[in-house]
Amino acid sequence: MGRLLDFAGGCVRVLARGNRAYRAWVALLLAMIGTGALAYAHQARLGLIATHMRDQVSWAFYVGNFTFLVGVAAAAVLLVIPAYVYDWKPLKEVVILGELLAISAIVMCLLFILVDMGRPERFLHLAPLLGTPHWPASLLTWDALVLNLYLAVNVAVAAHILYRAWRGRPYDRRVVVPLVLFSIPMAVSTHTVTAFLYSGMAARPYWNASILAPRFLASAFCSGPAVLLVLFQVLRRTTGLEIKDEAISKVAELMAYAMFVNLFLLGAEVFKEYYSGTEHLLYTQYFWSGIGRHRALVPFAWTGLACSLAAFLLFLVPRTRHHPVTLNLGCALIFAGVYIEKGMGLVIPGMTPDTLGEIYEYRPTLTEWLVATGIFGVGFLVFTALVKLAVPILSGRLRASGTAAGAPPALAPGAAP
Amino acid sequence: MSAGGPGGGGLSRRQFLGRGLAVVAAAAASGCRVEELIGRSFRELSRDDVARVLARAARRQSARFGRPVTVDGAGPLPGVDFGYGLDLSRCIGCRRCVTACVKENNPSRRRPQIQWIKVLELDKARGVDLAHADAYYEADAVPRPGHFYMPVQCQQCRKPPCVKVCPVGATWKEPDGIVVVDYDWCIGCRCCMSACPYGARHFNWAEPDLPADELNPSTHYLGNRPRPKGVVEKCTFCIQRVRHGRYPACVEACPVGARKFGNLLDPESEIRQVMERKRVFVLKEDLGTQPQFYYFYAT
């Protein structure tokens, strides 16, 4: 117990200290969170009428962000598989960063669901024992289950590795390896279940496609690693954390495959809709070319596609994939492309026109933007704090008192308990 | 009481857990309604609890509107399965059904304006083509030549997708065919709205605006009881009327007799006459929802 308190105290001290850039960054995040909290207080008082959602488009920006972030969370798998299944050393050393990203992404997912609820104070109705979870029929119940389980697995692995490293000891393989391997199907299932939440709805032809879950996974394997690649480079430059070039180029290579599959599946879906030209075409048409004067999403659709295509080319060509400038540009482009595709491009066309043919053109209100900013602030803050702790612990600069500082990294390959 | 049946007596697991939690104390201190946060959905209540909950609801509604409100909990009658018939050849699109429904069922009047019935104006040449339906036509110029009118409300499906997707079981189908919502259990996630192919579910985006002098004080717990902010509501075939042998308000209001209602299990009922003599169809039958709301052309 005393040791845990010591650990917690050490963590707090690390988080409290930092250079000017760190303090400015944290201040910015706190300002974002504060603004978001004020906006949410406004929404809580008025009700969801503070958003532009209405009966015709009853899910929108919040749910779109949720969907996007589930994908980011799932992306940790792209590091876990090569590292643990193929035992590839360069990635094994950084896989924990993927897990920390997953933790922050799921925190954001859960917050986006909470702010989207009409009666957030009744969230316990979803809990086993206390509430009446409608299980197994309701996919949202499944989603809550797998998201929380995936969060728990990642928290457990990260906490174990960091705590052991802090005490100068290698992690226990009997704990970590099974959990990490378990996290692979968990990650896949979080995104699959979220996709099923949509694709199971026969009332919405745009979502009611069996290709949806594979498309979700393919785009997730693009967007999450995009964050990680940029992060690897930032950490390598600003901290002592050693991240090999090989690790970065391997992730970039895997992203190129994922993006090919993502674009191919998109093409398959667009072909099916336009060539067969049934009444289902309407929703795809609303996104890509608009219906009559209703064209709110069209600029987003083509911007998203352009981003994704450009990023694919940058990742495909080895020379641009290896050059830091084009690599980072590719990451930014793919992130934007998937954000549009999963945010505006999935939820809103699924609801427009509505089931009785009415077109309600939705645009998020300022309140929605601010609440979302606040949630992203929380997510970045969680991630910043976790990385701020993980880096000195892993590099041996932060150790339990009585343990030699700068002891060999606890993550040494093949380290036995 | 309902499909789930009344709970047993004594202290249930849920009550035990609920009482044991510090959350209860905290919530009580902050003035929250503890039983709505933790506790049980209406479906799980024992017979004694139902009486208590109904009395409480009546007390609260009366206080909220400053006039006496009754909250009825009448359950389904055995041997009753309600069905609805709508004669498209008669409907003239006057929307008196919409007005009657609003008056009867206590929805929010403005911001948000909630109406459970939508009357669609359709092109005769296109048939039932929802992509070209117009729900906002001018009501004083009906029926317009070349058009026909199709009122759409909750279809009380035999396989309701809204019930399937609800993550907390706050909506269910009663044994007499009516799909209901427990407004005190709904978490406002709106999964049911995404799942409904008929746009029949409506959300209270803000605190409902229902002036006390427009309130219909004769309410049913699962029907026209005034709703709180942030929950979903829907047509219940006027559960507060039909369980006492009356017609739904829209049936009474229709000036051309296009609306038929009755017990599908009763060979003498009007709806059975329609089912036996007319050719009926259901909306979006390809989705497999099996509505208990039947459209037909009588002439």
XYZ file of C-alpha atoms in Angstrom:
716
model
C 0.000 0.000 0.000
C 2.803 2.350 0.997
C 4.530 1.506 -2.234
C 1.448 2.361 -4.259
C 1.156 5.707 -2.474
C 4.813 6.320 -3.217
C 4.099 5.511 -6.886
C 1.107 7.839 -6.947
C 3.134 10.600 -5.293
C 5.904 10.171 -7.825
C 3.380 10.383 -10.637
C 1.865 13.588 -9.279
C 5.305 15.184 -8.964
C 6.148 14.301 -12.560
C 2.866 15.710 -13.813
C 3.265 18.923 -11.836
C 6.697 19.666 -13.257
C 7.404 20.621 -16.786
C 8.955 23.182 -19.047
C 7.200 26.203 -20.473
C 5.919 24.355 -23.540
C 4.374 21.664 -21.347
C 2.701 24.211 -19.089
C 1.346 26.154 -22.060
C 0.006 22.963 -23.638
C -1.722 21.884 -20.418
C -3.149 25.386 -19.962
C -4.525 25.266 -23.491
C -6.122 21.890 -22.825
C -7.629 23.106 -19.557
C -9.061 26.123 -21.370
C -10.590 23.788 -23.973
C -12.069 21.636 -21.226
C -13.425 24.667 -19.390
C -15.094 26.010 -22.527
C -16.529 22.596 -23.247
C -17.870 22.299 -19.715
C -19.599 25.682 -19.998
C -21.101 24.694 -23.338
C -22.271 21.420 -21.860
C -23.827 23.177 -18.877
C -25.777 25.282 -21.389
C -26.886 22.143 -23.231
C -27.816 20.359 -20.001
C -30.018 23.281 -19.005
C -31.799 23.697 -22.350
C -31.781 20.081 -23.426
C -30.471 18.727 -26.729
C -32.333 21.509 -28.509
C -29.051 23.367 -28.009
C -27.769 21.130 -30.806
C -29.065 21.142 -34.367
C -30.207 17.535 -34.081
C -33.945 17.094 -34.598
C -36.301 14.150 -35.069
C -35.251 13.852 -38.730
C -31.522 13.735 -37.924
C -31.530 12.382 -34.397
C -27.897 11.304 -34.278
C -25.224 13.571 -35.660
C -21.939 15.246 -34.717
C -21.482 13.655 -31.273
C -22.195 10.156 -32.515
C -19.939 10.764 -35.539
C -17.050 11.729 -33.268
C -17.747 8.705 -31.115
C -17.553 6.433 -34.148
C -14.329 8.005 -35.355
C -12.679 7.644 -31.945
C -13.669 4.005 -31.577
C -11.549 3.532 -34.679
C -8.607 5.413 -33.182
C -8.858 3.222 -30.103
C -8.896 0.055 -32.170
C -5.694 1.072 -33.922
C -3.445 -0.043 -31.058
C -3.877 -3.486 -32.582
C -1.801 -2.489 -35.564
C 1.160 -2.267 -33.180
C 0.200 -5.220 -31.017
C -0.058 -7.745 -33.832
C 3.449 -7.313 -35.282
C 4.941 -6.852 -31.821
C 3.398 -9.805 -30.034
C 2.080 -12.180 -32.668
C 5.173 -11.888 -34.875
C 7.433 -10.964 -31.975
C 8.914 -8.020 -33.867
C 11.212 -6.230 -31.456
C 11.265 -2.603 -32.683
C 7.521 -2.293 -32.217
C 7.403 -4.193 -28.954
C 9.167 -1.310 -27.281
C 6.561 1.241 -28.304
C 3.420 -0.843 -28.176
C 2.565 0.700 -24.828
C 2.101 4.060 -26.566
C -0.628 2.473 -28.661
C -2.273 1.250 -25.500
C -2.133 4.698 -23.909
C -3.701 6.163 -27.056
C -6.436 3.543 -26.862
C -7.164 4.487 -23.256
C -7.551 8.180 -24.093
C -9.621 7.444 -27.188
C -12.073 5.295 -25.234
C -12.392 7.940 -22.542
C -13.418 10.348 -25.308
C -15.815 7.757 -26.802
C -17.587 7.313 -23.487
C -17.825 11.087 -23.000
C -19.307 11.575 -26.480
C -21.979 9.001 -25.696
C -22.701 10.677 -22.379
C -23.165 14.162 -23.871
C -25.424 12.704 -26.557
C -27.841 11.211 -24.036
C -31.084 12.988 -23.304
C -30.999 11.771 -19.697
C -27.298 11.312 -18.894
C -28.064 10.960 -15.177
C -29.814 7.685 -15.990
C -26.674 6.015 -17.376
C -26.857 3.460 -14.568
C -29.896 1.952 -16.267
C -27.334 0.429 -18.647
C -25.296 -1.135 -15.864
C -25.598 -4.791 -14.962
C -27.333 -5.403 -11.595
C -28.273 -1.754 -11.066
C -30.086 -1.251 -14.347
C -31.809 -3.375 -16.950
C -29.315 -3.814 -19.792
C -31.235 -5.184 -22.756
C -28.813 -7.937 -23.477
C -28.138 -9.544 -25.925
C -30.666 -7.909 -28.279
C -29.458 -4.314 -28.120
C -26.181 -3.513 -29.860
C -25.668 -0.424 -27.714
C -25.535 -2.668 -24.656
C -22.897 -4.749 -26.420
C -21.017 -1.607 -27.335
C -20.953 -0.413 -23.727
C -19.713 -3.850 -22.688
C -16.880 -4.197 -25.199
C -15.722 -0.585 -24.864
C -15.455 -0.852 -21.096
C -13.763 -4.227 -21.325
C -11.257 -2.941 -23.875
C -10.604 0.074 -21.648
C -10.055 -2.204 -18.646
C -7.632 -4.448 -20.548
C -5.555 -1.517 -21.762
C -5.509 0.137 -18.335
C -4.441 -3.141 -16.740
C -1.596 -3.770 -19.212
C -0.300 -0.205 -19.128
C -0.527 0.050 -15.341
C 1.246 -3.255 -14.849
C 4.096 -2.458 -17.227
C 4.606 1.046 -15.845
C 4.414 0.031 -12.200
C 6.882 -2.801 -12.682
C 9.226 -0.571 -14.656
C 9.028 2.051 -11.909
C 10.213 -0.561 -9.461
C 13.030 -1.425 -11.852
C 11.594 -4.806 -12.639
C 10.553 -6.359 -15.935
C 6.872 -6.953 -16.488
C 5.335 -10.321 -15.795
C 4.912 -12.061 -19.122
C 2.269 -14.365 -17.678
C 0.108 -11.297 -17.058
C 0.941 -9.118 -20.031
C 1.118 -11.530 -22.948
C -2.331 -13.127 -22.484
C -3.899 -9.716 -21.869
C -2.257 -8.177 -24.910
C -3.299 -11.112 -27.085
C -6.825 -10.788 -25.678
C -6.795 -7.104 -26.582
C -6.573 -8.012 -30.294
C -10.068 -9.531 -30.583
C -11.299 -6.862 -28.162
C -10.080 -4.059 -30.418
C -11.582 -5.692 -33.474
C -14.853 -6.252 -31.646
C -15.202 -2.682 -30.374
C -15.197 -1.413 -33.919
C -17.219 -4.318 -35.250
C -19.917 -3.876 -32.637
C -20.055 -0.142 -33.355
C -20.426 -0.947 -37.051
C -23.147 -3.489 -36.254
C -24.981 -0.826 -34.270
C -25.494 0.929 -37.598
C -25.570 -1.908 -40.091
C -28.196 -3.790 -38.089
C -30.764 -1.078 -38.749
C -32.920 -2.091 -41.670
C -34.666 1.283 -41.518
C -31.510 3.060 -42.737
C -30.412 1.631 -46.092
C -27.187 3.656 -46.120
C -25.960 1.794 -43.020
C -27.681 -1.507 -43.679
C -24.732 -2.946 -45.631
C -22.653 -5.964 -44.671
C -19.537 -4.168 -45.911
C -19.816 -1.621 -43.095
C -17.850 -3.496 -40.423
C -14.911 -4.288 -42.741
C -14.914 -0.645 -43.874
C -14.840 0.495 -40.261
C -11.840 -1.681 -39.495
C -9.948 -0.642 -42.613
C -10.412 3.045 -41.872
C -9.536 2.522 -38.216
C -6.229 0.982 -39.211
C -5.497 4.204 -41.083
C -6.558 6.894 -38.635
C -5.204 5.582 -35.336
C -1.689 4.793 -36.565
C -1.599 8.231 -38.200
C -1.738 9.739 -34.709
C 0.873 7.319 -33.433
C 3.355 7.988 -36.242
C 3.363 11.717 -35.565
C 3.586 11.047 -31.864
C 6.558 8.695 -32.248
C 8.499 11.430 -34.006
C 7.562 14.080 -31.452
C 8.569 11.857 -28.545
C 11.785 10.799 -30.193
C 12.783 14.419 -30.570
C 11.586 15.808 -27.239
C 12.358 12.918 -24.882
C 14.969 10.269 -24.493
C 12.591 7.584 -25.688
C 14.255 5.507 -28.344
C 12.011 4.727 -31.290
C 13.655 3.066 -34.231
C 13.163 4.191 -37.835
C 12.180 0.628 -38.626
C 9.224 0.857 -36.266
C 7.972 3.995 -37.983
C 8.392 2.694 -41.503
C 6.762 -0.624 -40.613
C 3.676 1.142 -39.285
C 3.612 3.385 -42.379
C 3.801 0.312 -44.605
C 0.924 -1.364 -42.780
C -1.101 1.837 -43.159
C -0.565 1.761 -46.915
C -2.188 -1.689 -47.054
C -5.025 -0.601 -44.783
C -5.669 2.454 -46.918
C -5.805 0.422 -50.085
C -8.432 -1.839 -48.533
C -10.317 1.197 -47.187
C -10.464 2.924 -50.568
C -11.315 -0.307 -52.365
C -14.252 -1.008 -50.035
C -15.471 2.565 -50.463
C -15.314 2.139 -54.233
C -17.190 -1.162 -54.020
C -19.972 0.471 -52.088
C -20.248 3.535 -54.322
C -20.306 1.308 -57.421
C -23.085 -0.872 -56.044
C -25.251 2.125 -55.185
C -24.817 4.103 -58.404
C -24.876 1.193 -60.865
C -27.947 -0.496 -59.413
C -29.601 2.883 -58.883
C -32.346 1.752 -56.523
C -34.103 3.989 -54.040
C -31.173 3.360 -51.686
C -28.984 5.494 -53.928
C -30.537 8.612 -52.424
C -28.337 8.632 -49.311
C -25.077 8.041 -51.188
C -26.182 10.721 -53.615
C -26.891 13.144 -50.783
C -23.304 12.760 -49.626
C -21.511 12.857 -53.001
C -23.627 15.117 -55.193
C -26.464 16.430 -53.063
C -30.196 16.174 -53.666
C -31.506 19.202 -55.494
C -30.488 22.304 -53.569
C -29.522 20.260 -50.519
C -25.780 20.041 -50.873
C -24.424 20.713 -47.379
C -22.201 17.628 -47.285
C -20.898 17.640 -50.850
C -17.789 19.772 -50.181
C -16.942 17.552 -47.219
C -17.354 14.392 -49.277
C -14.896 15.457 -51.967
C -12.432 17.022 -49.514
C -12.416 13.776 -47.558
C -11.867 11.694 -50.666
C -9.091 13.975 -51.905
C -7.338 13.746 -48.521
C -7.580 9.966 -48.456
C -6.375 9.526 -52.054
C -3.451 11.921 -51.632
C -2.456 10.228 -48.389
C -2.658 6.814 -50.022
C -0.250 7.892 -52.767
C 2.145 9.403 -50.221
C 2.162 6.181 -48.227
C 2.356 3.942 -51.282
C 5.545 5.414 -52.755
C 8.501 4.278 -50.602
C 10.362 7.558 -51.051
C 7.518 9.730 -49.747
C 6.700 7.163 -47.094
C 10.199 7.423 -45.641
C 10.650 11.189 -45.901
C 9.562 12.815 -42.630
C 7.818 15.796 -44.270
C 5.674 13.804 -46.697
C 5.102 11.122 -44.086
C 3.662 13.632 -41.637
C 1.660 15.315 -44.377
C 0.231 11.899 -45.228
C -0.679 11.350 -41.582
C -2.519 14.658 -41.377
C -4.340 13.962 -44.657
C -5.438 10.488 -43.689
C -6.607 11.716 -40.322
C -8.732 14.415 -41.964
C -10.009 11.999 -44.595
C -11.175 9.402 -42.089
C -12.584 12.043 -39.744
C -14.827 13.348 -42.516
C -15.750 9.860 -43.714
C -16.658 8.585 -40.246
C -18.065 11.806 -38.864
C -20.117 13.715 -41.410
C -19.961 10.971 -44.006
C -21.451 8.095 -42.069
C -23.981 9.355 -39.570
C -25.618 12.245 -41.387
C -26.221 10.711 -44.842
C -27.581 7.678 -42.980
C -30.273 9.977 -41.602
C -30.820 12.194 -44.662
C -33.394 11.943 -46.130
C -35.267 10.604 -43.110
C -37.361 7.449 -43.205
C -40.381 9.309 -44.603
C -38.346 11.094 -47.267
C -37.911 14.467 -45.589
C -34.613 16.272 -46.032
C -33.410 18.163 -42.979
C -30.017 19.701 -43.530
C -28.010 19.354 -40.383
C -25.049 21.473 -39.359
C -23.563 21.336 -35.864
C -24.239 24.331 -33.595
C -21.533 26.254 -31.797
C -22.537 24.397 -28.629
C -21.830 21.079 -30.326
C -18.435 22.270 -31.547
C -17.507 23.567 -28.101
C -18.641 20.448 -26.253
C -16.645 18.350 -28.732
C -13.620 20.616 -28.222
C -13.918 20.057 -24.488
C -14.029 16.297 -24.911
C -11.003 16.335 -27.192
C -9.341 18.458 -24.506
C -10.025 15.775 -21.919
C -8.706 13.072 -24.247
C -5.500 14.993 -25.076
C -4.984 15.778 -21.395
C -5.350 12.125 -20.417
C -2.954 11.139 -23.195
C -0.455 13.879 -22.319
C -0.465 12.844 -18.676
C -0.036 9.164 -19.508
C 2.846 9.820 -21.898
C 4.446 12.271 -19.455
C 4.508 9.457 -16.906
C 5.371 6.625 -19.248
C 8.413 8.195 -20.873
C 10.569 8.784 -17.762
C 9.488 5.468 -16.263
C 10.320 3.491 -19.378
C 13.605 5.267 -19.946
C 14.597 4.601 -16.338
C 14.695 8.211 -15.169
C 11.783 7.783 -12.776
C 12.276 4.993 -10.286
C 11.026 3.891 -6.889
C 13.178 5.241 -4.069
C 15.834 2.692 -3.264
C 16.070 1.541 -6.867
C 19.016 2.712 -8.893
C 17.903 5.410 -11.293
C 18.851 4.797 -14.862
C 18.735 1.047 -14.409
C 18.449 -0.899 -17.655
C 15.092 -0.421 -19.333
C 12.550 -2.806 -17.927
C 11.238 -3.624 -21.351
C 14.418 -5.380 -22.405
C 13.572 -8.097 -24.894
C 13.193 -11.539 -23.537
C 13.240 -10.259 -19.983
C 12.022 -12.994 -17.693
C 10.154 -12.332 -14.459
C -49.323 -5.850 -15.601
C -47.187 -6.132 -18.666
C -45.222 -8.553 -20.791
C -42.599 -8.882 -18.089
C -45.150 -9.549 -15.342
C -45.118 -8.123 -11.857
C -42.081 -8.673 -9.678
C -42.157 -10.818 -6.556
C -42.721 -9.527 -3.044
C -40.114 -8.848 -0.389
C -36.843 -7.060 -0.844
C -35.565 -7.699 -4.358
C -31.946 -7.827 -5.409
C -32.329 -4.483 -7.126
C -33.929 -2.808 -4.154
C -31.262 -4.230 -1.910
C -28.469 -2.966 -4.096
C -30.238 0.321 -4.604
C -30.677 0.938 -0.916
C -27.178 -0.071 -0.051
C -25.508 2.409 -2.286
C -24.094 5.692 -1.187
C -25.160 7.057 -4.564
C -28.699 7.038 -3.272
C -27.858 9.344 -0.427
C -25.873 11.646 -2.662
C -28.614 11.784 -5.261
C -31.287 12.342 -2.627
C -29.300 15.193 -1.164
C -29.070 16.845 -4.569
C -32.814 16.567 -5.036
C -32.696 13.948 -7.803
C -35.485 11.441 -8.032
C -33.651 8.440 -6.724
C -36.140 5.895 -7.926
C -35.669 7.072 -11.485
C -31.902 6.765 -11.298
C -31.682 3.490 -9.502
C -34.758 1.407 -8.912
C -36.855 -0.443 -11.399
C -38.554 0.160 -14.685
C -42.345 0.197 -14.659
C -42.351 -3.230 -16.241
C -40.648 -4.817 -13.254
C -42.834 -3.327 -10.551
C -44.960 -5.429 -8.237
C -48.705 -4.722 -8.032
C -48.319 -2.743 -4.814
C -45.491 -0.699 -6.251
C -47.560 0.124 -9.335
C -50.275 1.692 -7.206
C -47.659 3.717 -5.351
C -45.903 4.820 -8.560
C -49.201 5.839 -10.198
C -50.191 7.890 -7.158
C -46.793 9.554 -7.151
C -47.019 10.346 -10.869
C -50.473 11.864 -10.397
C -49.211 13.989 -7.508
C -46.257 15.255 -9.499
C -48.248 16.029 -12.636
C -50.910 17.856 -10.639
C -48.234 19.941 -8.949
C -46.491 20.595 -12.271
C -49.625 21.942 -13.970
C -51.436 23.344 -10.949
C -54.585 21.364 -11.674
C -55.751 17.821 -10.914
C -54.275 15.170 -13.235
C -55.222 11.512 -13.088
C -52.684 8.845 -14.043
C -54.245 5.571 -15.015
C -52.340 2.286 -15.143
C -54.966 0.092 -16.805
C -53.336 -3.042 -18.141
C -54.156 -4.965 -21.319
C -57.400 -6.942 -21.422
C -57.102 -10.659 -22.185
C -58.181 -11.648 -25.678
C -57.494 -8.209 -27.131
C -55.034 -7.472 -29.940
C -55.546 -4.044 -31.394
C -55.396 -3.338 -35.113
C -55.780 -0.164 -37.108
C -57.081 0.306 -40.618
C -56.650 3.350 -42.827
C -58.627 3.813 -46.026
C -56.405 5.704 -48.434
C -59.230 6.151 -50.921
C -61.151 8.194 -48.355
C -58.426 10.252 -46.698
C -58.572 13.848 -47.936
C -55.490 15.074 -46.095
C -57.376 17.528 -43.846
C -55.131 16.710 -40.879
C -57.935 16.838 -38.345
C -56.486 13.599 -36.974
C -53.247 15.434 -36.239
C -55.061 18.187 -34.336
C -57.146 15.715 -32.361
C -54.066 13.675 -31.510
C -52.203 16.736 -30.220
C -55.174 17.758 -28.104
C -55.538 14.291 -26.620
C -51.952 13.236 -26.048
C -50.241 16.222 -24.409
C -47.197 16.611 -26.672
C -45.005 19.702 -26.580
C -46.692 22.490 -28.559
C -43.734 24.659 -29.568
C -39.966 24.327 -29.649
C -40.044 21.453 -30.094
C -43.419 20.978 -31.725
C -44.183 17.285 -31.513
C -46.859 15.567 -33.594
C -47.288 11.825 -33.609
C -49.161 11.700 -36.915
C -47.616 12.882 -40.163
C -49.878 13.210 -43.191
C -47.885 12.791 -46.382
C -49.058 14.241 -49.668
C -48.103 11.896 -52.488
C -48.187 12.036 -56.253
C -50.769 9.670 -57.726
C -48.508 8.879 -60.641
C -45.644 7.853 -58.380
C -47.656 5.886 -55.831
C -46.238 5.349 -52.344
C -42.869 6.905 -53.126
C -41.647 8.413 -49.870
C -38.704 10.182 -51.508
C -41.260 12.512 -53.118
C -43.616 12.792 -50.168
C -44.515 16.215 -48.800
C -45.492 16.494 -45.158
C -45.756 20.295 -45.205
C -48.462 20.987 -47.821
C -51.068 23.716 -47.327
C -54.014 22.192 -45.464
C -56.746 24.555 -46.727
C -56.413 23.402 -50.319
C -57.050 19.684 -49.983
C -57.473 17.311 -51.632
C -55.299 18.638 -54.438
C -55.866 17.091 -57.855
C -53.332 14.448 -58.829
C -52.453 13.742 -55.237
C -53.413 11.348 -52.489
C -52.766 11.459 -48.761
C -51.112 8.952 -46.503
C -51.177 9.503 -42.741
C -48.263 7.768 -40.994
C -48.002 7.151 -37.272
C -46.636 4.373 -35.077
C -47.374 1.096 -36.854
C -47.271 -0.913 -33.580
C -45.155 -3.566 -35.304
C -45.344 -7.195 -34.265
C -41.572 -7.236 -34.593
C -40.741 -3.697 -33.469
C -37.147 -2.727 -34.293
C -37.365 0.058 -31.697
C -37.898 -2.487 -28.930
C -35.045 -4.651 -30.148
C -32.476 -1.848 -30.090
C -33.396 -0.150 -26.793
C -30.342 -0.652 -24.570
C -32.281 -0.505 -21.293
C -35.597 -2.142 -22.149
C -37.450 1.143 -21.638
C -39.784 0.356 -24.533
C -41.733 -2.830 -25.102
C -44.780 -4.301 -26.779
C -47.749 -4.918 -24.518
C -49.814 -8.110 -24.947
C -52.644 -6.090 -26.549
C -50.323 -5.007 -29.347
C -49.415 -1.507 -28.155
C -45.747 -0.517 -28.114
C -45.112 1.720 -25.100
C -42.283 3.750 -23.562
C -41.501 4.111 -19.858
C -40.635 7.828 -19.769
C -39.010 7.429 -16.368
C -36.649 4.724 -17.589
C -35.702 6.013 -21.080
C -32.104 7.280 -21.176
C -32.599 9.355 -24.327
C -30.032 7.567 -26.518
C -32.421 7.681 -29.512
C -31.445 4.233 -30.844
C -35.164 3.585 -31.315
C -35.459 6.649 -33.545
C -32.655 5.380 -35.766
C -34.250 1.957 -35.908
C -37.836 3.025 -36.649
C -38.618 2.857 -40.399
C -41.746 4.984 -39.969
C -40.397 8.106 -38.245
C -42.877 7.359 -35.485
C -40.677 8.138 -32.530
C -40.232 11.661 -31.303
C -37.750 13.167 -28.909
C -38.258 15.903 -26.346
C -35.333 18.064 -27.435
C -36.286 20.634 -24.769
C -38.546 20.816 -21.737
C -41.974 20.203 -23.312
C -43.992 23.359 -23.764
C -47.498 22.349 -22.725
C -49.672 25.191 -21.367
C -51.705 24.079 -18.333
C -54.972 25.154 -19.994
C -54.253 22.916 -22.998
C -53.466 19.895 -20.844
C -55.627 16.794 -21.121
C -55.713 15.830 -17.426
C -56.998 12.306 -18.013
C -53.776 10.372 -18.613
C -52.263 6.904 -18.690
C -48.834 6.155 -17.224
C -47.597 4.612 -20.494
C -49.520 6.947 -22.775
C -50.415 10.622 -22.717
C -48.898 11.438 -19.322
C -46.890 14.654 -19.888
C -43.320 13.758 -20.702
C -40.086 15.132 -19.248
C -37.247 16.640 -21.269
C -34.793 14.292 -22.975
C -36.946 11.224 -23.526
C -38.603 9.607 -26.515
C -42.371 9.417 -26.980
C -44.753 7.945 -29.537
C -48.319 7.095 -30.547
C -49.863 4.440 -28.285
C -53.194 3.987 -30.119
C -54.466 6.307 -27.310
C -53.847 3.617 -24.674
C -55.716 5.787 -22.144
C -58.875 5.506 -24.266
C -58.742 2.133 -25.966
C -58.155 0.162 -22.788
C -61.479 1.556 -21.578
C -63.344 0.605 -24.751
C -63.137 3.966 -26.533
C -61.763 4.824 -29.974
C -58.423 6.572 -30.417
C -58.825 10.355 -30.800
C -57.776 10.277 -34.477
C -60.476 7.732 -35.324
C -63.131 9.889 -33.682
C -61.913 13.037 -35.394
C -61.730 11.753 -38.979
C -64.517 13.528 -40.923
C -64.613 11.009 -43.769
C -64.428 7.759 -41.792
C -61.090 6.767 -43.280
C -59.847 5.437 -39.939
C -60.967 2.071 -38.557
C -59.961 0.563 -35.258
C -60.693 -2.515 -33.218
C -59.768 -5.840 -31.743
C -58.240 -8.141 -34.341
C -59.339 -11.145 -32.282
C -63.024 -10.110 -32.261
C -64.840 -11.328 -35.433
C -67.462 -8.577 -35.022
C -64.973 -5.708 -34.871
C -64.678 -3.103 -37.578
C -61.036 -3.894 -38.195
C -61.896 -7.551 -38.801
C -64.488 -6.494 -41.365
C -61.773 -4.540 -43.132
C -59.302 -7.430 -42.960
C -61.868 -9.878 -44.334
C -63.397 -7.750 -47.105
C -60.662 -5.412 -48.297
C -57.254 -5.861 -49.750
C -54.844 -4.420 -47.212
C -51.160 -3.637 -47.286
C -48.588 -2.556 -44.730
C -45.949 0.135 -45.114
C -42.420 -1.090 -45.927
C -43.433 -4.738 -45.636
C -39.988 -5.732 -46.960
C -38.419 -4.736 -43.648
C -40.210 -7.527 -41.832
C -41.596 -5.335 -39.055
C -45.135 -6.724 -39.464
C -47.175 -3.621 -38.608
C -50.581 -3.852 -36.936
C -51.519 -0.750 -38.890
C -53.133 -1.697 -42.226
C -53.670 0.552 -45.235
C -56.382 -0.285 -47.739
C -58.394 1.162 -50.630
C -62.118 0.676 -49.919
C -63.343 1.936 -53.265
